[in-house]
Amino acid sequence: MLRLDKVSAYYGRIQALREVSLEVRDGEVVTIIGANGAGKTTLLNTISGVLRAREGRMAFDGKDIVGQSPKNIVGMGIVQVPEGRQVFPTMTVKENLEMGAYSRRNKASKKELLAECEWIFGLFPVLPQRLSQKAGSLSGGEQQMLAIGRALLAKPRLLLLDEPSMGLAPKVIEAIFAVLGDLNRAGLTILLVEQNASVALSVAHRGYVLSNGRIILEDACDNLIKNEEVRRIYFGKHTRERRGIVPSPSPLPEN
Ligand SMILES: Nc1ncnc2c1ncn2[C@@H]1O[C@H](COP(=O)(O)OP(=O)(O)O)[C@@H](O)[C@H]1O
Ligand SMILES: [Mg+2]
């Protein structure tokens, strides 16, 4: 579905991605784990067209997407849930959801959008209870649910998630990742970047480890969890002290 071939990206003269090659297949949950500053957000912004890849190739369904505008990329079905949720704080929950459907305003019927809202409310039952509340007054977990709901209304075929667990309590993380598992089983392909390796590796099928803008490891998550280097970097005593690391929830059943 998505293929990157030796993609490099820069901020001015500073190189932030170094020849990143990766693949996301139809129906997969793929995770990119990496420490703070590894280049995870840069990678997602490069895929979604917010940042331009200076070198390398990116293809979605075999179509070259390098240099496409973010708007066109959303139109093709790649939708990003940004780091830190980025809900519109002074707008209501309902208005935030409407913004999600903005790119489809001339294409989707009202009936179609209402049915999708009902489906999203089924996934996140807290949202319909908060429709007229300002998004900025929601809890972090509720904002993350809203950000995901908003992205779903853009009708993604590939959902890009930037650290959805960040700053959330373990129980809330578990609830959100359970929904991500459900969405994947319903057919949605997901590319998830996370600093929280234990949670990401427990939900994804395959994973890549990003370090200093470079992919240093790639494997099935079952193998990455057992990998000596991953264990040392992400599950060692050093990382346990870092914020946001939680015990793994039980792994999701196989597809
Ligand atoms: N707008 C920017 N201008 C310059 N450097 C940036 C910018 N955004 C990120 N960087 C740098 O690029 C590197 C990767 O950052 P980022 O992709 O945000 O990492 P991560 O999401 O993995 O924490 C870091 O060294 C960061 O300082
Ligand atoms: Mg980031």
mmCIF file of N, CA and C in Angstrom, residues 44-173:
data_model
loop_
_atom_site.group_PDB
_atom_site.id
_atom_site.type_symbol
_atom_site.label_atom_id
_atom_site.label_comp_id
_atom_site.label_asym_id
_atom_site.label_seq_id
_atom_site.Cartn_x
_atom_site.Cartn_y
_atom_site.Cartn_z
ATOM 1 N N LEU A 44 6.364 10.969 9.611
ATOM 2 C CA LEU A 44 4.930 11.062 9.298
ATOM 3 C C LEU A 44 4.627 12.336 8.505
ATOM 4 N N ASN A 45 5.268 13.450 8.884
ATOM 5 C CA ASN A 45 5.035 14.702 8.149
ATOM 6 C C ASN A 45 5.532 14.609 6.707
ATOM 7 N N THR A 46 6.554 13.819 6.490
ATOM 8 C CA THR A 46 7.064 13.638 5.123
ATOM 9 C C THR A 46 6.086 12.806 4.304
ATOM 10 N N ILE A 47 5.525 11.771 4.927
ATOM 11 C CA ILE A 47 4.541 10.939 4.217
ATOM 12 C C ILE A 47 3.296 11.756 3.890
ATOM 13 N N SER A 48 2.852 12.589 4.853
ATOM 14 C CA SER A 48 1.597 13.325 4.643
ATOM 15 C C SER A 48 1.791 14.610 3.838
ATOM 16 N N GLY A 49 3.021 14.869 3.401
ATOM 17 C CA GLY A 49 3.261 15.995 2.499
ATOM 18 C C GLY A 49 3.450 17.333 3.202
ATOM 19 N N VAL A 50 3.450 17.314 4.543
ATOM 20 C CA VAL A 50 3.671 18.553 5.301
ATOM 21 C C VAL A 50 5.134 18.990 5.115
ATOM 22 N N LEU A 51 6.015 18.001 5.036
ATOM 23 C CA LEU A 51 7.432 18.242 4.795
ATOM 24 C C LEU A 51 7.783 17.508 3.496
ATOM 25 N N ARG A 52 8.611 18.133 2.661
ATOM 26 C CA ARG A 52 8.920 17.509 1.383
ATOM 27 C C ARG A 52 10.153 16.607 1.492
ATOM 28 N N ALA A 53 10.033 15.395 0.976
ATOM 29 C CA ALA A 53 11.194 14.501 0.929
ATOM 30 C C ALA A 53 12.175 15.080 -0.081
ATOM 31 N N ARG A 54 13.435 15.241 0.328
ATOM 32 C CA ARG A 54 14.385 15.824 -0.610
ATOM 33 C C ARG A 54 14.998 14.753 -1.510
ATOM 34 N N GLU A 55 15.113 13.545 -0.957
ATOM 35 C CA GLU A 55 15.650 12.443 -1.753
ATOM 36 C C GLU A 55 14.800 11.205 -1.513
ATOM 37 N N GLY A 56 14.811 10.315 -2.490
ATOM 38 C CA GLY A 56 14.128 9.035 -2.352
ATOM 39 C C GLY A 56 12.753 9.051 -2.980
ATOM 40 N N ARG A 57 12.090 7.908 -2.866
ATOM 41 C CA ARG A 57 10.777 7.758 -3.490
ATOM 42 C C ARG A 57 9.738 7.308 -2.477
ATOM 43 N N MET A 58 8.509 7.781 -2.673
ATOM 44 C CA MET A 58 7.389 7.338 -1.835
ATOM 45 C C MET A 58 6.233 7.033 -2.772
ATOM 46 N N ALA A 59 5.645 5.864 -2.585
ATOM 47 C CA ALA A 59 4.516 5.508 -3.435
ATOM 48 C C ALA A 59 3.367 4.998 -2.582
ATOM 49 N N PHE A 60 2.151 5.403 -2.957
ATOM 50 C CA PHE A 60 0.936 4.916 -2.300
ATOM 51 C C PHE A 60 0.107 4.246 -3.390
ATOM 52 N N ASP A 61 -0.201 2.987 -3.196
ATOM 53 C CA ASP A 61 -0.865 2.192 -4.233
ATOM 54 C C ASP A 61 -0.129 2.300 -5.566
ATOM 55 N N GLY A 62 1.200 2.326 -5.488
ATOM 56 C CA GLY A 62 2.014 2.369 -6.704
ATOM 57 C C GLY A 62 2.140 3.752 -7.319
ATOM 58 N N LYS A 63 1.435 4.729 -6.744
ATOM 59 C CA LYS A 63 1.477 6.093 -7.307
ATOM 60 C C LYS A 63 2.468 6.957 -6.549
ATOM 61 N N ASP A 64 3.316 7.649 -7.291
ATOM 62 C CA ASP A 64 4.328 8.512 -6.677
ATOM 63 C C ASP A 64 3.648 9.634 -5.881
ATOM 64 N N ILE A 65 4.015 9.803 -4.616
ATOM 65 C CA ILE A 65 3.388 10.876 -3.826
ATOM 66 C C ILE A 65 4.383 11.956 -3.397
ATOM 67 N N VAL A 66 5.643 11.835 -3.814
ATOM 68 C CA VAL A 66 6.618 12.881 -3.448
ATOM 69 C C VAL A 66 6.206 14.192 -4.113
ATOM 70 N N GLY A 67 6.146 15.268 -3.308
ATOM 71 C CA GLY A 67 5.815 16.578 -3.869
ATOM 72 C C GLY A 67 4.319 16.855 -3.956
ATOM 73 N N GLN A 68 3.497 15.863 -3.598
ATOM 74 C CA GLN A 68 2.040 16.103 -3.573
ATOM 75 C C GLN A 68 1.689 16.988 -2.372
ATOM 76 N N SER A 69 0.644 17.786 -2.506
ATOM 77 C CA SER A 69 0.231 18.639 -1.393
ATOM 78 C C SER A 69 -0.430 17.784 -0.310
ATOM 79 N N PRO A 70 -0.386 18.254 0.947
ATOM 80 C CA PRO A 70 -1.080 17.518 2.014
ATOM 81 C C PRO A 70 -2.548 17.275 1.664
ATOM 82 N N LYS A 71 -3.183 18.245 1.029
ATOM 83 C CA LYS A 71 -4.589 18.128 0.663
ATOM 84 C C LYS A 71 -4.809 16.947 -0.305
ATOM 85 N N ASN A 72 -3.947 16.849 -1.302
ATOM 86 C CA ASN A 72 -4.060 15.734 -2.250
ATOM 87 C C ASN A 72 -3.812 14.404 -1.560
ATOM 88 N N ILE A 73 -2.872 14.411 -0.624
ATOM 89 C CA ILE A 73 -2.524 13.156 0.054
ATOM 90 C C ILE A 73 -3.693 12.698 0.930
ATOM 91 N N VAL A 74 -4.351 13.633 1.605
ATOM 92 C CA VAL A 74 -5.562 13.281 2.361
ATOM 93 C C VAL A 74 -6.613 12.733 1.392
ATOM 94 N N GLY A 75 -6.738 13.378 0.258
ATOM 95 C CA GLY A 75 -7.710 12.934 -0.743
ATOM 96 C C GLY A 75 -7.441 11.519 -1.241
ATOM 97 N N MET A 76 -6.165 11.126 -1.226
ATOM 98 C CA MET A 76 -5.816 9.760 -1.661
ATOM 99 C C MET A 76 -6.119 8.745 -0.566
ATOM 100 N N GLY A 77 -6.323 9.222 0.680
ATOM 101 C CA GLY A 77 -6.691 8.297 1.761
ATOM 102 C C GLY A 77 -5.655 8.144 2.853
ATOM 103 N N ILE A 78 -4.630 9.016 2.847
ATOM 104 C CA ILE A 78 -3.642 8.973 3.933
ATOM 105 C C ILE A 78 -3.981 10.106 4.902
ATOM 106 N N VAL A 79 -4.389 9.749 6.118
ATOM 107 C CA VAL A 79 -4.846 10.761 7.074
ATOM 108 C C VAL A 79 -4.035 10.645 8.361
ATOM 109 N N GLN A 80 -3.538 11.787 8.825
ATOM 110 C CA GLN A 80 -2.636 11.814 9.979
ATOM 111 C C GLN A 80 -3.347 12.313 11.234
ATOM 112 N N VAL A 81 -3.127 11.610 12.335
ATOM 113 C CA VAL A 81 -3.528 12.129 13.652
ATOM 114 C C VAL A 81 -2.256 12.706 14.257
ATOM 115 N N PRO A 82 -2.176 14.046 14.370
ATOM 116 C CA PRO A 82 -0.897 14.658 14.736
ATOM 117 C C PRO A 82 -0.497 14.424 16.183
ATOM 118 N N GLU A 83 0.811 14.592 16.413
ATOM 119 C CA GLU A 83 1.336 14.510 17.781
ATOM 120 C C GLU A 83 0.652 15.566 18.647
ATOM 121 N N GLY A 84 0.329 15.188 19.877
ATOM 122 C CA GLY A 84 -0.302 16.150 20.790
ATOM 123 C C GLY A 84 -1.744 16.465 20.427
ATOM 124 N N ARG A 85 -2.381 15.527 19.674
ATOM 125 C CA ARG A 85 -3.824 15.618 19.267
ATOM 126 C C ARG A 85 -4.136 16.787 18.350
ATOM 127 N N GLN A 86 -3.759 18.029 18.733
ATOM 128 C CA GLN A 86 -4.043 19.206 17.905
ATOM 129 C C GLN A 86 -5.512 19.349 17.556
ATOM 130 N N VAL A 87 -6.371 19.131 18.537
ATOM 131 C CA VAL A 87 -7.786 19.460 18.313
ATOM 132 C C VAL A 87 -7.898 20.986 18.330
ATOM 133 N N PHE A 88 -8.973 21.514 17.750
ATOM 134 C CA PHE A 88 -9.169 22.961 17.780
ATOM 135 C C PHE A 88 -9.812 23.295 19.128
ATOM 136 N N PRO A 89 -9.047 23.886 20.061
ATOM 137 C CA PRO A 89 -9.504 23.949 21.457
ATOM 138 C C PRO A 89 -10.749 24.804 21.682
ATOM 139 N N THR A 90 -10.918 25.875 20.902
ATOM 140 C CA THR A 90 -12.059 26.764 21.148
ATOM 141 C C THR A 90 -13.292 26.332 20.370
ATOM 142 N N MET A 91 -13.144 25.307 19.545
ATOM 143 C CA MET A 91 -14.303 24.785 18.820
ATOM 144 C C MET A 91 -14.902 23.622 19.598
ATOM 145 N N THR A 92 -16.189 23.375 19.380
ATOM 146 C CA THR A 92 -16.829 22.277 20.097
ATOM 147 C C THR A 92 -16.393 20.931 19.505
ATOM 148 N N VAL A 93 -16.739 19.886 20.216
ATOM 149 C CA VAL A 93 -16.455 18.529 19.747
ATOM 150 C C VAL A 93 -17.120 18.318 18.376
ATOM 151 N N LYS A 94 -18.373 18.761 18.269
ATOM 152 C CA LYS A 94 -19.104 18.598 17.014
ATOM 153 C C LYS A 94 -18.399 19.329 15.866
ATOM 154 N N GLU A 95 -17.971 20.560 16.146
ATOM 155 C CA GLU A 95 -17.279 21.347 15.102
ATOM 156 C C GLU A 95 -15.941 20.715 14.705
ATOM 157 N N ASN A 96 -15.247 20.150 15.691
ATOM 158 C CA ASN A 96 -13.994 19.458 15.382
ATOM 159 C C ASN A 96 -14.248 18.272 14.457
ATOM 160 N N LEU A 97 -15.320 17.530 14.742
ATOM 161 C CA LEU A 97 -15.640 16.373 13.898
ATOM 162 C C LEU A 97 -15.996 16.832 12.486
ATOM 163 N N GLU A 98 -16.723 17.941 12.401
ATOM 164 C CA GLU A 98 -17.087 18.474 11.081
ATOM 165 C C GLU A 98 -15.847 18.844 10.273
ATOM 166 N N MET A 99 -14.823 19.362 10.971
ATOM 167 C CA MET A 99 -13.573 19.703 10.275
ATOM 168 C C MET A 99 -12.945 18.457 9.648
ATOM 169 N N GLY A 100 -13.119 17.325 10.320
ATOM 170 C CA GLY A 100 -12.574 16.070 9.785
ATOM 171 C C GLY A 100 -13.180 15.723 8.440
ATOM 172 N N ALA A 101 -14.455 16.049 8.289
ATOM 173 C CA ALA A 101 -15.151 15.700 7.044
ATOM 174 C C ALA A 101 -14.999 16.791 5.976
ATOM 175 N N TYR A 102 -14.243 17.838 6.297
ATOM 176 C CA TYR A 102 -14.147 19.003 5.414
ATOM 177 C C TYR A 102 -13.683 18.636 4.003
ATOM 178 N N SER A 103 -12.681 17.745 3.941
ATOM 179 C CA SER A 103 -12.127 17.393 2.625
ATOM 180 C C SER A 103 -13.147 16.638 1.769
ATOM 181 N N ARG A 104 -14.241 16.182 2.395
ATOM 182 C CA ARG A 104 -15.234 15.382 1.651
ATOM 183 C C ARG A 104 -16.546 16.127 1.485
ATOM 184 N N ARG A 105 -16.530 17.452 1.786
ATOM 185 C CA ARG A 105 -17.792 18.192 1.875
ATOM 186 C C ARG A 105 -18.619 18.158 0.590
ATOM 187 N N ASN A 106 -17.932 18.044 -0.567
ATOM 188 C CA ASN A 106 -18.704 18.019 -1.820
ATOM 189 C C ASN A 106 -18.970 16.601 -2.316
ATOM 190 N N LYS A 107 -18.357 15.637 -1.642
ATOM 191 C CA LYS A 107 -18.450 14.265 -2.149
ATOM 192 C C LYS A 107 -19.407 13.396 -1.335
ATOM 193 N N ALA A 108 -19.353 13.536 -0.007
ATOM 194 C CA ALA A 108 -20.142 12.628 0.829
ATOM 195 C C ALA A 108 -21.530 13.220 1.097
ATOM 196 N N SER A 109 -22.531 12.367 1.148
ATOM 197 C CA SER A 109 -23.875 12.845 1.467
ATOM 198 C C SER A 109 -24.003 13.017 2.974
ATOM 199 N N LYS A 110 -24.964 13.837 3.389
ATOM 200 C CA LYS A 110 -25.218 14.054 4.817
ATOM 201 C C LYS A 110 -25.531 12.740 5.516
ATOM 202 N N LYS A 111 -26.293 11.924 4.815
ATOM 203 C CA LYS A 111 -26.708 10.634 5.372
ATOM 204 C C LYS A 111 -25.486 9.740 5.631
ATOM 205 N N GLU A 112 -24.588 9.751 4.666
ATOM 206 C CA GLU A 112 -23.368 8.967 4.770
ATOM 207 C C GLU A 112 -22.532 9.438 5.973
ATOM 208 N N LEU A 113 -22.392 10.760 6.115
ATOM 209 C CA LEU A 113 -21.597 11.310 7.214
ATOM 210 C C LEU A 113 -22.240 11.019 8.567
ATOM 211 N N LEU A 114 -23.586 11.110 8.627
ATOM 212 C CA LEU A 114 -24.278 10.818 9.887
ATOM 213 C C LEU A 114 -24.073 9.366 10.296
ATOM 214 N N ALA A 115 -24.115 8.468 9.311
ATOM 215 C CA ALA A 115 -23.901 7.043 9.603
ATOM 216 C C ALA A 115 -22.484 6.829 10.123
ATOM 217 N N GLU A 116 -21.532 7.540 9.533
ATOM 218 C CA GLU A 116 -20.145 7.408 9.994
ATOM 219 C C GLU A 116 -19.983 7.966 11.407
ATOM 220 N N CYS A 117 -20.669 9.071 11.685
ATOM 221 C CA CYS A 117 -20.617 9.631 13.048
ATOM 222 C C CYS A 117 -21.158 8.616 14.047
ATOM 223 N N GLU A 118 -22.266 7.987 13.709
ATOM 224 C CA GLU A 118 -22.846 6.976 14.602
ATOM 225 C C GLU A 118 -21.839 5.870 14.885
ATOM 226 N N TRP A 119 -21.139 5.474 13.835
ATOM 227 C CA TRP A 119 -20.136 4.416 13.967
ATOM 228 C C TRP A 119 -18.993 4.877 14.873
ATOM 229 N N ILE A 120 -18.545 6.110 14.693
ATOM 230 C CA ILE A 120 -17.459 6.659 15.524
ATOM 231 C C ILE A 120 -17.921 6.797 16.984
ATOM 232 N N PHE A 121 -19.180 7.188 17.176
ATOM 233 C CA PHE A 121 -19.717 7.309 18.543
ATOM 234 C C PHE A 121 -19.777 5.939 19.221
ATOM 235 N N GLY A 122 -19.974 4.906 18.424
ATOM 236 C CA GLY A 122 -19.953 3.537 18.955
ATOM 237 C C GLY A 122 -18.557 3.160 19.433
ATOM 238 N N LEU A 123 -17.536 3.646 18.722
ATOM 239 C CA LEU A 123 -16.151 3.351 19.110
ATOM 240 C C LEU A 123 -15.757 4.137 20.361
ATOM 241 N N PHE A 124 -16.181 5.411 20.385
ATOM 242 C CA PHE A 124 -15.827 6.305 21.498
ATOM 243 C C PHE A 124 -17.101 6.901 22.091
ATOM 244 N N PRO A 125 -17.771 6.154 22.960
ATOM 245 C CA PRO A 125 -19.086 6.593 23.472
ATOM 246 C C PRO A 125 -19.046 7.911 24.242
ATOM 247 N N VAL A 126 -17.854 8.360 24.631
ATOM 248 C CA VAL A 126 -17.774 9.625 25.368
ATOM 249 C C VAL A 126 -18.036 10.819 24.432
ATOM 250 N N LEU A 127 -17.738 10.667 23.160
ATOM 251 C CA LEU A 127 -17.860 11.814 22.238
ATOM 252 C C LEU A 127 -19.293 12.343 22.101
ATOM 253 N N PRO A 128 -20.298 11.471 21.890
ATOM 254 C CA PRO A 128 -21.653 12.015 21.752
ATOM 255 C C PRO A 128 -22.154 12.704 23.021
ATOM 256 N N GLN A 129 -21.560 12.350 24.177
ATOM 257 C CA GLN A 129 -21.967 13.017 25.429
ATOM 258 C C GLN A 129 -21.370 14.416 25.568
ATOM 259 N N ARG A 130 -20.405 14.731 24.695
ATOM 260 C CA ARG A 130 -19.649 15.981 24.846
ATOM 261 C C ARG A 130 -19.775 16.888 23.617
ATOM 262 N N LEU A 131 -20.750 16.649 22.758
ATOM 263 C CA LEU A 131 -20.787 17.297 21.439
ATOM 264 C C LEU A 131 -20.700 18.818 21.474
ATOM 265 N N SER A 132 -21.349 19.434 22.455
ATOM 266 C CA SER A 132 -21.359 20.902 22.466
ATOM 267 C C SER A 132 -20.302 21.489 23.403
ATOM 268 N N GLN A 133 -19.453 20.595 23.936
ATOM 269 C CA GLN A 133 -18.378 21.060 24.831
ATOM 270 C C GLN A 133 -17.165 21.498 24.007
ATOM 271 N N LYS A 134 -16.471 22.537 24.465
ATOM 272 C CA LYS A 134 -15.257 22.993 23.781
ATOM 273 C C LYS A 134 -14.188 21.899 23.874
ATOM 274 N N ALA A 135 -13.536 21.629 22.765
ATOM 275 C CA ALA A 135 -12.563 20.528 22.735
ATOM 276 C C ALA A 135 -11.417 20.747 23.716
ATOM 277 N N GLY A 136 -11.058 22.021 23.940
ATOM 278 C CA GLY A 136 -9.958 22.322 24.862
ATOM 279 C C GLY A 136 -10.253 21.942 26.300
ATOM 280 N N SER A 137 -11.544 21.748 26.617
ATOM 281 C CA SER A 137 -11.893 21.401 27.996
ATOM 282 C C SER A 137 -11.983 19.889 28.207
ATOM 283 N N LEU A 138 -11.711 19.105 27.165
ATOM 284 C CA LEU A 138 -11.726 17.645 27.320
ATOM 285 C C LEU A 138 -10.439 17.176 27.997
ATOM 286 N N SER A 139 -10.484 15.986 28.580
ATOM 287 C CA SER A 139 -9.263 15.384 29.130
ATOM 288 C C SER A 139 -8.346 14.983 27.969
ATOM 289 N N GLY A 140 -7.092 14.694 28.282
ATOM 290 C CA GLY A 140 -6.136 14.283 27.248
ATOM 291 C C GLY A 140 -6.617 13.070 26.464
ATOM 292 N N GLY A 141 -7.165 12.092 27.188
ATOM 293 C CA GLY A 141 -7.653 10.876 26.529
ATOM 294 C C GLY A 141 -8.827 11.164 25.608
ATOM 295 N N GLU A 142 -9.735 12.030 26.094
ATOM 296 C CA GLU A 142 -10.900 12.389 25.270
ATOM 297 C C GLU A 142 -10.470 13.169 24.030
ATOM 298 N N GLN A 143 -9.465 14.026 24.205
ATOM 299 C CA GLN A 143 -8.947 14.764 23.045
ATOM 300 C C GLN A 143 -8.323 13.820 22.020
ATOM 301 N N GLN A 144 -7.631 12.794 22.521
ATOM 302 C CA GLN A 144 -7.044 11.820 21.597
ATOM 303 C C GLN A 144 -8.148 11.070 20.857
ATOM 304 N N MET A 145 -9.217 10.728 21.556
ATOM 305 C CA MET A 145 -10.351 10.038 20.914
ATOM 306 C C MET A 145 -10.978 10.947 19.867
ATOM 307 N N LEU A 146 -11.107 12.221 20.204
ATOM 308 C CA LEU A 146 -11.664 13.185 19.252
ATOM 309 C C LEU A 146 -10.756 13.322 18.029
ATOM 310 N N ALA A 147 -9.460 13.383 18.272
ATOM 311 C CA ALA A 147 -8.518 13.521 17.149
ATOM 312 C C ALA A 147 -8.608 12.306 16.224
ATOM 313 N N ILE A 148 -8.771 11.125 16.804
ATOM 314 C CA ILE A 148 -8.900 9.919 15.985
ATOM 315 C C ILE A 148 -10.246 9.942 15.250
ATOM 316 N N GLY A 149 -11.314 10.308 15.973
ATOM 317 C CA GLY A 149 -12.638 10.406 15.344
ATOM 318 C C GLY A 149 -12.644 11.394 14.194
ATOM 319 N N ARG A 150 -11.999 12.520 14.408
ATOM 320 C CA ARG A 150 -11.911 13.554 13.364
ATOM 321 C C ARG A 150 -11.180 12.996 12.143
ATOM 322 N N ALA A 151 -10.089 12.272 12.380
ATOM 323 C CA ALA A 151 -9.340 11.691 11.252
ATOM 324 C C ALA A 151 -10.183 10.649 10.520
ATOM 325 N N LEU A 152 -10.961 9.868 11.274
ATOM 326 C CA LEU A 152 -11.772 8.823 10.631
ATOM 327 C C LEU A 152 -12.817 9.431 9.696
ATOM 328 N N LEU A 153 -13.275 10.645 10.030
ATOM 329 C CA LEU A 153 -14.271 11.302 9.174
ATOM 330 C C LEU A 153 -13.680 11.784 7.848
ATOM 331 N N ALA A 154 -12.366 11.772 7.744
ATOM 332 C CA ALA A 154 -11.735 12.077 6.450
ATOM 333 C C ALA A 154 -11.626 10.807 5.594
ATOM 334 N N LYS A 155 -12.155 9.712 6.111
ATOM 335 C CA LYS A 155 -12.196 8.427 5.422
ATOM 336 C C LYS A 155 -10.818 7.890 5.015
ATOM 337 N N PRO A 156 -9.972 7.629 6.004
ATOM 338 C CA PRO A 156 -8.634 7.127 5.670
ATOM 339 C C PRO A 156 -8.654 5.694 5.158
ATOM 340 N N ARG A 157 -7.690 5.403 4.276
ATOM 341 C CA ARG A 157 -7.391 3.995 3.978
ATOM 342 C C ARG A 157 -6.129 3.616 4.751
ATOM 343 N N LEU A 158 -5.287 4.633 4.972
ATOM 344 C CA LEU A 158 -4.099 4.459 5.815
ATOM 345 C C LEU A 158 -4.130 5.551 6.875
ATOM 346 N N LEU A 159 -4.185 5.135 8.143
ATOM 347 C CA LEU A 159 -4.213 6.095 9.253
ATOM 348 C C LEU A 159 -2.802 6.220 9.832
ATOM 349 N N LEU A 160 -2.295 7.452 9.885
ATOM 350 C CA LEU A 160 -0.984 7.715 10.481
ATOM 351 C C LEU A 160 -1.207 8.246 11.890
ATOM 352 N N LEU A 161 -0.641 7.598 12.883
ATOM 353 C CA LEU A 161 -0.844 8.013 14.274
ATOM 354 C C LEU A 161 0.481 8.407 14.897
ATOM 355 N N ASP A 162 0.551 9.639 15.407
ATOM 356 C CA ASP A 162 1.790 10.133 15.999
ATOM 357 C C ASP A 162 1.693 10.126 17.527
ATOM 358 N N GLU A 163 2.267 9.104 18.129
ATOM 359 C CA GLU A 163 2.320 8.952 19.591
ATOM 360 C C GLU A 163 0.972 9.147 20.287
ATOM 361 N N PRO A 164 -0.021 8.334 19.938
ATOM 362 C CA PRO A 164 -1.323 8.492 20.580
ATOM 363 C C PRO A 164 -1.306 8.240 22.079
ATOM 364 N N SER A 165 -0.289 7.552 22.588
ATOM 365 C CA SER A 165 -0.260 7.239 24.030
ATOM 366 C C SER A 165 0.330 8.365 24.855
ATOM 367 N N MET A 166 0.898 9.357 24.198
ATOM 368 C CA MET A 166 1.687 10.376 24.906
ATOM 369 C C MET A 166 0.893 11.076 26.025
ATOM 370 N N GLY A 167 1.432 11.031 27.215
ATOM 371 C CA GLY A 167 0.850 11.754 28.346
ATOM 372 C C GLY A 167 -0.433 11.163 28.906
ATOM 373 N N LEU A 168 -0.794 9.959 28.483
ATOM 374 C CA LEU A 168 -2.063 9.390 28.954
ATOM 375 C C LEU A 168 -1.835 8.286 29.986
ATOM 376 N N ALA A 169 -2.828 8.113 30.851
ATOM 377 C CA ALA A 169 -2.758 7.079 31.878
ATOM 378 C C ALA A 169 -2.894 5.688 31.236
ATOM 379 N N PRO A 170 -2.266 4.673 31.852
ATOM 380 C CA PRO A 170 -2.288 3.318 31.283
ATOM 381 C C PRO A 170 -3.682 2.806 30.899
ATOM 382 N N LYS A 171 -4.676 3.068 31.712
ATOM 383 C CA LYS A 171 -6.038 2.582 31.418
ATOM 384 C C LYS A 171 -6.600 3.247 30.169
ATOM 385 N N VAL A 172 -6.316 4.524 30.005
ATOM 386 C CA VAL A 172 -6.792 5.276 28.844
ATOM 387 C C VAL A 172 -6.065 4.788 27.581
ATOM 388 N N ILE A 173 -4.755 4.561 27.726
ATOM 389 C CA ILE A 173 -3.964 4.038 26.597
ATOM 390 C C ILE A 173 -4.552 2.702 26.153
#
